[in-house]
Each structure stands twice: as C-alpha cells, then as structure tokens.
Amino acid sequence: MDAADLIATPNAADQSQNLNNDGGGGDRSLLLNDANPSIRVFTMASTDGSDFDITSMTFGLTQGSSATSVAFEGFRDGVSVVSSETVNLTTSDSSGNVHYSFTATTAGGSYGVITFQSAYDNVDEIRMTANGAAIMEIDDIVATAAVSNNAPVLTNLNGDSVAWAGVGNYVSLDAGTSLSISDVELDALNGGNGNYAGASLTLQRVGSAITTDVYGFDTSGALFSVSGSNLQSGGLTFATFTNTSGVLSINVNSSETTATKSLVQDV
C-alpha cells in the first residue's frame, strides 16, 4: 500500500465510519485500503524497528468488505514470533493469543475490540491478513514501547563433564545440579509465571556440529511430551524443534498453550 489515498485518518465529517463516531466530534480513525478493496494483507510496524508491546485496539471491516475474518501474526526483526491466528469478526471469537469482543454490525460493517495476549509483547510488526477483499478500520490502539531486553541467564551448566559409552549409546548432557534458566522480561509475563514465546535454543558440539550426533529429550516425569516436531503440555503445543545434521534447534511459540518458565525450565 504505497498510494497515499489507501491510508486515511478521517473524522465523521470527512467520511463517516463506525470508529470515528464513538469519541466526539473530533474523533478520527485509521482507515486502510479505502481505494483498493482487493488488497488483503496489511502490516502495522514501528518505523525504526523498535519493539513494542500491544495490548488492544478497536478494529473493524467497513462497508464494501467481503472479508469476514482476519488472521493476525506477530514479527520481530522479520521473523514470525507469534504464529498466525484467525478470528471471525462477525461474532465474539478467540484464537490463541488474539481475542475479539464483537460490538456490532451496522450498515458500515462489523467491528469490536481486539485484545492481544502477552505473546505480542516485544514485537516490531503485526501482519493482518483478511480472508477476502477488505477495508480495515482501526482506532484506540493501546501500545507501549517495549522494555529493554536483558540477556537470558543460564546457570549450573558450565563445567559439566559426562562420559559417553560410544556409538549407539545416549548420555544426559546436564550432569550434577540441574540447569537453571532465567530472563528478566520473559519471567515477568503471564502474571509472573513467564511466557517464553519468541525464545529459541540451539544445541550442538563446541566448534562445529558433527552430522552423526543425535539429540533427544528426557520426558521421564517431565511436564512436557514430544509429538512429532512439537513440544506439548497437556496435548497442546508450546514449542517446535528440528533435530538434523547434529544440531538441535528449539523455537518457543506458545501457539496453543503458554510456554511458562516452568515448562521451558523442564525442557
């Protein structure tokens, strides 16, 4: 959307819409795609790449839209950190980290309030994809600059030494006192229970990976289970992983259940 007439901030006198009629005579709303309803994908991002925390916004599809639902996805530095989740805008609906409280459908279209869960803290872009031709209207955005991102701290791992019995045998890499992980920002989310969505961990030999190395998870008595390439709690995915060429990569996404500190610690 690089044409100026595709983005506007009208008040009711300029062009009456649902969301510029709810805050007095000077109220305005952000209108996206007024001149070309065939466009379906929109982004809302910081201009300098800074992270932000978004809590909520009033959101609607105006008259002339054929779309009835919109998928939301969070990005940081060009990488998806909150998986795409779709909500139906014609009724109250929830999908993982995006909750929609329906307000009304009028001659001007359907609208309500989108509430973002804590997985949308520390993103720099939100991508919105409609399921049809869409003219989007946004108002009352509640967002703040993200707090500084302190480095995570891993303890009780350095110095561990384990003996390997050779090819065909497995050995636990975390010997002695169990590894402890902490992150100031992520630990504070989810009411103090932590939400590690967007975090990742890569494990390989020091120096360079050896392609014949195979890593696995010890799920004996664990809070999590392994299903395919997913890490799950109660049958719901909180992280995915790849395990190829001697490299184990874990990507935490809180896609179906929150990746709390206790879950991540258990992994």
mmCIF file of C-alpha atoms in Angstrom:
data_model
loop_
_atom_site.group_PDB
_atom_site.id
_atom_site.type_symbol
_atom_site.label_atom_id
_atom_site.label_comp_id
_atom_site.label_asym_id
_atom_site.label_seq_id
_atom_site.Cartn_x
_atom_site.Cartn_y
_atom_site.Cartn_z
ATOM 1 C CA MET A 1 0.000 0.000 0.000
ATOM 2 C CA ASP A 2 2.174 2.843 -1.224
ATOM 3 C CA ALA A 3 -0.532 5.105 -2.651
ATOM 4 C CA ALA A 4 -1.483 7.964 -0.353
ATOM 5 C CA ASP A 5 -5.198 7.516 -0.942
ATOM 6 C CA LEU A 6 -5.086 3.993 0.503
ATOM 7 C CA ILE A 7 -4.449 5.241 4.074
ATOM 8 C CA ALA A 8 -6.532 7.942 5.737
ATOM 9 C CA THR A 9 -7.469 9.263 9.183
ATOM 10 C CA PRO A 10 -10.950 10.693 8.572
ATOM 11 C CA ASN A 11 -13.279 12.203 11.111
ATOM 12 C CA ALA A 12 -17.015 11.753 10.787
ATOM 13 C CA ALA A 13 -17.349 14.918 8.722
ATOM 14 C CA ASP A 14 -14.718 13.725 6.249
ATOM 15 C CA GLN A 15 -16.106 10.221 5.889
ATOM 16 C CA SER A 16 -18.414 8.740 8.475
ATOM 17 C CA GLN A 17 -17.315 5.316 9.775
ATOM 18 C CA ASN A 18 -18.192 3.219 12.804
ATOM 19 C CA LEU A 19 -14.998 4.010 14.687
ATOM 20 C CA ASN A 20 -14.884 7.772 14.153
ATOM 21 C CA ASN A 21 -18.363 8.232 15.572
ATOM 22 C CA ASP A 22 -17.670 6.912 19.068
ATOM 23 C CA GLY A 23 -15.460 9.613 20.545
ATOM 24 C CA GLY A 24 -16.991 13.027 19.935
ATOM 25 C CA GLY A 25 -16.887 15.476 17.048
ATOM 26 C CA GLY A 26 -13.095 15.453 16.685
ATOM 27 C CA ASP A 27 -12.741 11.684 16.745
ATOM 28 C CA ARG A 28 -10.750 10.087 13.945
ATOM 29 C CA SER A 29 -9.983 6.522 12.964
ATOM 30 C CA LEU A 30 -7.300 4.925 10.790
ATOM 31 C CA LEU A 31 -8.799 3.733 7.517
ATOM 32 C CA LEU A 32 -6.743 1.259 5.483
ATOM 33 C CA ASN A 33 -7.300 0.468 1.820
ATOM 34 C CA ASP A 34 -10.193 2.818 1.108
ATOM 35 C CA ALA A 35 -9.382 2.984 -2.615
ATOM 36 C CA ASN A 36 -8.491 -0.622 -3.414
ATOM 37 C CA PRO A 37 -10.501 -3.270 -1.548
ATOM 38 C CA SER A 38 -8.804 -6.096 -3.462
ATOM 39 C CA ILE A 39 -5.779 -5.835 -1.136
ATOM 40 C CA ARG A 40 -5.954 -8.357 1.715
ATOM 41 C CA VAL A 41 -2.616 -8.179 3.586
ATOM 42 C CA PHE A 42 -1.736 -5.241 5.851
ATOM 43 C CA THR A 43 1.084 -4.538 8.273
ATOM 44 C CA MET A 44 1.392 -2.291 11.307
ATOM 45 C CA ALA A 45 5.017 -1.777 12.310
ATOM 46 C CA SER A 46 7.383 0.587 14.100
ATOM 47 C CA THR A 47 9.148 2.890 11.652
ATOM 48 C CA ASP A 48 12.606 2.381 13.198
ATOM 49 C CA GLY A 49 12.346 -1.326 14.002
ATOM 50 C CA SER A 50 11.929 -0.764 17.742
ATOM 51 C CA ASP A 51 9.963 -3.388 19.660
ATOM 52 C CA PHE A 52 6.595 -2.525 21.179
ATOM 53 C CA ASP A 53 4.035 -4.166 23.434
ATOM 54 C CA ILE A 54 0.483 -4.023 22.078
ATOM 55 C CA THR A 55 -2.477 -4.643 24.370
ATOM 56 C CA SER A 56 -5.609 -3.877 22.352
ATOM 57 C CA MET A 57 -7.259 -1.887 19.579
ATOM 58 C CA THR A 58 -10.719 -1.293 18.216
ATOM 59 C CA PHE A 59 -10.915 -2.998 14.842
ATOM 60 C CA GLY A 60 -13.469 -3.359 12.081
ATOM 61 C CA LEU A 61 -14.173 -4.147 8.440
ATOM 62 C CA THR A 62 -16.164 -1.388 6.788
ATOM 63 C CA GLN A 63 -18.934 -1.463 4.236
ATOM 64 C CA GLY A 64 -17.586 -2.717 0.923
ATOM 65 C CA SER A 65 -15.537 -5.506 2.530
ATOM 66 C CA SER A 66 -16.324 -9.078 1.567
ATOM 67 C CA ALA A 67 -13.988 -10.473 4.248
ATOM 68 C CA THR A 68 -15.454 -11.836 7.474
ATOM 69 C CA SER A 69 -12.268 -12.843 9.310
ATOM 70 C CA VAL A 70 -8.705 -11.647 9.769
ATOM 71 C CA ALA A 71 -5.538 -13.568 10.699
ATOM 72 C CA PHE A 72 -3.036 -11.812 12.979
ATOM 73 C CA GLU A 73 0.674 -12.681 13.164
ATOM 74 C CA GLY A 74 3.476 -11.088 15.202
ATOM 75 C CA PHE A 75 7.014 -10.470 13.908
ATOM 76 C CA ARG A 76 10.332 -9.365 15.346
ATOM 77 C CA ASP A 77 13.261 -8.475 13.084
ATOM 78 C CA GLY A 78 11.478 -10.026 10.109
ATOM 79 C CA VAL A 79 10.915 -13.375 11.857
ATOM 80 C CA SER A 80 7.495 -14.661 12.915
ATOM 81 C CA VAL A 81 7.412 -14.917 16.734
ATOM 82 C CA VAL A 82 3.630 -15.276 17.164
ATOM 83 C CA SER A 83 2.001 -17.770 14.814
ATOM 84 C CA SER A 84 -0.831 -16.653 12.533
ATOM 85 C CA GLU A 85 -4.211 -16.922 14.308
ATOM 86 C CA THR A 86 -7.600 -16.143 12.765
ATOM 87 C CA VAL A 87 -10.643 -14.553 14.396
ATOM 88 C CA ASN A 88 -14.158 -14.225 12.999
ATOM 89 C CA LEU A 89 -15.186 -10.563 13.106
ATOM 90 C CA THR A 90 -18.935 -11.189 12.856
ATOM 91 C CA THR A 91 -19.129 -12.609 16.400
ATOM 92 C CA SER A 92 -17.002 -12.680 19.539
ATOM 93 C CA ASP A 93 -14.140 -15.076 18.911
ATOM 94 C CA SER A 94 -10.778 -16.134 20.338
ATOM 95 C CA SER A 95 -7.814 -17.842 18.729
ATOM 96 C CA GLY A 96 -4.797 -18.441 20.948
ATOM 97 C CA ASN A 97 -3.124 -15.088 21.507
ATOM 98 C CA VAL A 98 -5.816 -12.959 19.827
ATOM 99 C CA HIS A 99 -9.218 -12.361 21.440
ATOM 100 C CA TYR A 100 -12.042 -10.467 19.717
ATOM 101 C CA SER A 101 -15.013 -8.952 21.530
ATOM 102 C CA PHE A 102 -17.739 -8.252 18.978
ATOM 103 C CA THR A 103 -19.528 -4.895 19.328
ATOM 104 C CA ALA A 104 -21.958 -4.608 16.422
ATOM 105 C CA THR A 105 -22.679 -4.993 12.731
ATOM 106 C CA THR A 106 -24.095 -1.879 11.109
ATOM 107 C CA ALA A 107 -24.551 -0.572 7.597
ATOM 108 C CA GLY A 108 -20.906 0.490 7.958
ATOM 109 C CA GLY A 109 -19.659 -3.023 8.669
ATOM 110 C CA SER A 110 -18.692 -5.197 11.661
ATOM 111 C CA TYR A 111 -16.427 -4.014 14.455
ATOM 112 C CA GLY A 112 -15.267 -4.784 18.002
ATOM 113 C CA VAL A 113 -12.199 -4.854 20.257
ATOM 114 C CA ILE A 114 -9.101 -6.964 19.586
ATOM 115 C CA THR A 115 -7.142 -7.910 22.734
ATOM 116 C CA PHE A 116 -3.626 -9.265 22.335
ATOM 117 C CA GLN A 117 -2.129 -11.677 24.847
ATOM 118 C CA SER A 118 1.384 -11.338 26.261
ATOM 119 C CA ALA A 119 2.940 -13.199 23.314
ATOM 120 C CA TYR A 120 2.542 -9.869 21.496
ATOM 121 C CA ASP A 121 4.935 -8.153 23.874
ATOM 122 C CA ASN A 122 8.238 -7.255 22.213
ATOM 123 C CA VAL A 123 7.158 -7.378 18.575
ATOM 124 C CA ASP A 124 8.003 -4.784 15.935
ATOM 125 C CA GLU A 125 5.360 -5.709 13.352
ATOM 126 C CA ILE A 126 1.832 -7.087 13.254
ATOM 127 C CA ARG A 127 0.663 -8.607 9.993
ATOM 128 C CA MET A 128 -3.084 -8.751 9.301
ATOM 129 C CA THR A 129 -4.458 -10.946 6.511
ATOM 130 C CA ALA A 130 -8.153 -10.842 5.592
ATOM 131 C CA ASN A 131 -9.977 -13.808 4.060
ATOM 132 C CA GLY A 132 -11.416 -11.599 1.328
ATOM 133 C CA ALA A 133 -11.453 -8.061 -0.018
ATOM 134 C CA ALA A 134 -11.085 -5.776 2.993
ATOM 135 C CA ILE A 135 -11.287 -2.146 4.011
ATOM 136 C CA MET A 136 -9.946 -2.107 7.560
ATOM 137 C CA GLU A 137 -10.675 0.475 10.228
ATOM 138 C CA ILE A 138 -8.557 0.815 13.386
ATOM 139 C CA ASP A 139 -8.926 3.056 16.432
ATOM 140 C CA ASP A 140 -7.978 3.314 20.112
ATOM 141 C CA ILE A 141 -4.652 1.470 19.835
ATOM 142 C CA VAL A 142 -3.173 0.669 23.247
ATOM 143 C CA ALA A 143 0.566 0.055 22.882
ATOM 144 C CA THR A 144 3.782 0.999 24.660
ATOM 145 C CA ALA A 145 7.465 0.897 23.846
ATOM 146 C CA ALA A 146 8.935 -2.456 24.843
ATOM 147 C CA VAL A 147 11.126 -2.571 27.914
ATOM 148 C CA SER A 148 14.837 -3.144 27.427
ATOM 149 C CA ASN A 149 15.729 -6.710 26.584
ATOM 150 C CA ASN A 150 18.189 -8.170 29.071
ATOM 151 C CA ALA A 151 20.138 -11.249 28.050
ATOM 152 C CA PRO A 152 18.877 -14.579 29.433
ATOM 153 C CA VAL A 153 20.968 -16.247 32.125
ATOM 154 C CA LEU A 154 21.910 -19.954 32.113
ATOM 155 C CA THR A 155 23.463 -21.391 35.260
ATOM 156 C CA ASN A 156 24.608 -24.787 36.572
ATOM 157 C CA LEU A 157 25.797 -25.978 33.158
ATOM 158 C CA ASN A 158 29.380 -24.826 32.672
ATOM 159 C CA GLY A 159 31.842 -27.390 33.916
ATOM 160 C CA ASP A 160 29.579 -30.420 33.497
ATOM 161 C CA SER A 161 31.539 -33.426 32.255
ATOM 162 C CA VAL A 162 29.900 -36.691 31.179
ATOM 163 C CA ALA A 163 31.288 -39.970 29.882
ATOM 164 C CA TRP A 164 29.932 -41.371 26.624
ATOM 165 C CA ALA A 165 29.946 -45.137 26.115
ATOM 166 C CA GLY A 166 30.261 -44.861 22.348
ATOM 167 C CA VAL A 167 28.166 -45.286 19.202
ATOM 168 C CA GLY A 168 24.606 -46.424 19.865
ATOM 169 C CA ASN A 169 24.571 -45.103 23.439
ATOM 170 C CA TYR A 170 22.940 -41.995 24.883
ATOM 171 C CA VAL A 171 24.079 -39.823 27.753
ATOM 172 C CA SER A 172 22.459 -36.946 29.647
ATOM 173 C CA LEU A 173 24.294 -33.700 28.899
ATOM 174 C CA ASP A 174 23.120 -31.939 32.070
ATOM 175 C CA ALA A 175 25.038 -33.668 34.851
ATOM 176 C CA GLY A 176 25.034 -32.744 38.531
ATOM 177 C CA THR A 177 22.858 -29.769 39.514
ATOM 178 C CA SER A 178 20.036 -29.193 37.007
ATOM 179 C CA LEU A 179 20.403 -26.357 34.547
ATOM 180 C CA SER A 180 18.610 -23.155 35.560
ATOM 181 C CA ILE A 181 17.326 -20.551 33.100
ATOM 182 C CA SER A 182 16.015 -17.044 33.744
ATOM 183 C CA ASP A 183 15.043 -14.000 31.699
ATOM 184 C CA VAL A 184 14.020 -10.764 33.399
ATOM 185 C CA GLU A 185 11.457 -9.703 30.792
ATOM 186 C CA LEU A 186 10.013 -13.107 29.900
ATOM 187 C CA ASP A 187 9.782 -14.276 33.513
ATOM 188 C CA ALA A 188 7.614 -11.254 34.369
ATOM 189 C CA LEU A 189 4.965 -12.069 31.744
ATOM 190 C CA ASN A 190 1.820 -14.155 32.222
ATOM 191 C CA GLY A 191 1.193 -12.936 35.752
ATOM 192 C CA GLY A 192 4.732 -13.767 36.825
ATOM 193 C CA ASN A 193 4.544 -17.340 35.527
ATOM 194 C CA GLY A 194 6.571 -16.422 32.443
ATOM 195 C CA ASN A 195 5.926 -16.600 28.706
ATOM 196 C CA TYR A 196 8.923 -17.562 26.589
ATOM 197 C CA ALA A 197 7.231 -17.139 23.185
ATOM 198 C CA GLY A 198 9.841 -15.951 20.698
ATOM 199 C CA ALA A 199 12.759 -17.525 22.578
ATOM 200 C CA SER A 200 14.975 -20.132 20.935
ATOM 201 C CA LEU A 201 17.756 -22.524 21.897
ATOM 202 C CA THR A 202 20.336 -24.182 19.650
ATOM 203 C CA LEU A 203 22.436 -27.126 20.828
ATOM 204 C CA GLN A 204 25.477 -28.598 19.055
ATOM 205 C CA ARG A 205 29.047 -29.609 19.731
ATOM 206 C CA VAL A 206 31.550 -26.888 20.567
ATOM 207 C CA GLY A 207 33.265 -25.628 17.452
ATOM 208 C CA SER A 208 31.125 -27.183 14.734
ATOM 209 C CA ALA A 209 28.327 -29.710 14.548
ATOM 210 C CA ILE A 210 29.037 -33.371 13.821
ATOM 211 C CA THR A 211 26.291 -34.574 11.497
ATOM 212 C CA THR A 212 26.024 -38.030 13.085
ATOM 213 C CA ASP A 213 25.187 -36.594 16.525
ATOM 214 C CA VAL A 214 21.572 -37.163 17.552
ATOM 215 C CA TYR A 215 19.880 -35.268 20.381
ATOM 216 C CA GLY A 216 16.707 -36.158 22.235
ATOM 217 C CA PHE A 217 14.501 -35.182 25.165
ATOM 218 C CA ASP A 218 14.188 -36.973 28.500
ATOM 219 C CA THR A 219 10.430 -36.925 29.157
ATOM 220 C CA SER A 220 10.503 -39.286 32.138
ATOM 221 C CA GLY A 221 8.453 -37.496 34.811
ATOM 222 C CA ALA A 222 8.535 -34.328 32.707
ATOM 223 C CA LEU A 223 5.888 -31.597 32.421
ATOM 224 C CA PHE A 224 6.018 -31.898 28.620
ATOM 225 C CA SER A 225 5.787 -34.529 25.914
ATOM 226 C CA VAL A 226 7.102 -34.860 22.355
ATOM 227 C CA SER A 227 4.698 -35.204 19.429
ATOM 228 C CA GLY A 228 6.399 -35.236 16.041
ATOM 229 C CA SER A 229 8.360 -31.984 15.916
ATOM 230 C CA ASN A 230 6.251 -30.353 18.645
ATOM 231 C CA LEU A 231 6.821 -29.965 22.365
ATOM 232 C CA GLN A 232 3.485 -30.137 24.157
ATOM 233 C CA SER A 233 1.905 -29.779 27.573
ATOM 234 C CA GLY A 234 -1.471 -31.431 28.069
ATOM 235 C CA GLY A 235 -1.517 -32.205 24.336
ATOM 236 C CA LEU A 236 -1.105 -28.519 23.397
ATOM 237 C CA THR A 237 1.956 -27.189 21.579
ATOM 238 C CA PHE A 238 4.182 -24.566 23.196
ATOM 239 C CA ALA A 239 7.335 -25.064 21.075
ATOM 240 C CA THR A 240 8.648 -26.755 17.934
ATOM 241 C CA PHE A 241 12.056 -28.233 17.168
ATOM 242 C CA THR A 242 14.302 -29.532 14.428
ATOM 243 C CA ASN A 243 16.977 -32.160 15.011
ATOM 244 C CA THR A 244 19.157 -32.588 11.941
ATOM 245 C CA SER A 245 22.827 -32.748 10.987
ATOM 246 C CA GLY A 246 23.966 -32.714 14.600
ATOM 247 C CA VAL A 247 22.063 -29.554 15.538
ATOM 248 C CA LEU A 248 19.024 -29.374 17.825
ATOM 249 C CA SER A 249 17.044 -26.136 17.449
ATOM 250 C CA ILE A 250 14.087 -25.366 19.715
ATOM 251 C CA ASN A 251 11.735 -22.495 18.887
ATOM 252 C CA VAL A 252 9.260 -21.474 21.579
ATOM 253 C CA ASN A 253 5.966 -20.090 20.237
ATOM 254 C CA SER A 254 3.189 -20.511 22.867
ATOM 255 C CA SER A 255 0.996 -21.369 19.879
ATOM 256 C CA GLU A 256 -1.558 -23.494 21.741
ATOM 257 C CA THR A 257 -0.583 -23.117 25.383
ATOM 258 C CA THR A 258 1.685 -20.660 27.161
ATOM 259 C CA ALA A 259 5.350 -21.602 27.375
ATOM 260 C CA THR A 260 5.743 -20.808 31.069
ATOM 261 C CA LYS A 261 9.105 -20.594 32.811
ATOM 262 C CA SER A 262 8.466 -23.955 34.480
ATOM 263 C CA LEU A 263 7.822 -25.632 31.110
ATOM 264 C CA VAL A 264 10.909 -24.132 29.485
ATOM 265 C CA GLN A 265 12.974 -24.990 32.549
ATOM 266 C CA ASP A 266 11.753 -28.583 32.367
ATOM 267 C CA VAL A 267 12.814 -28.889 28.722
#
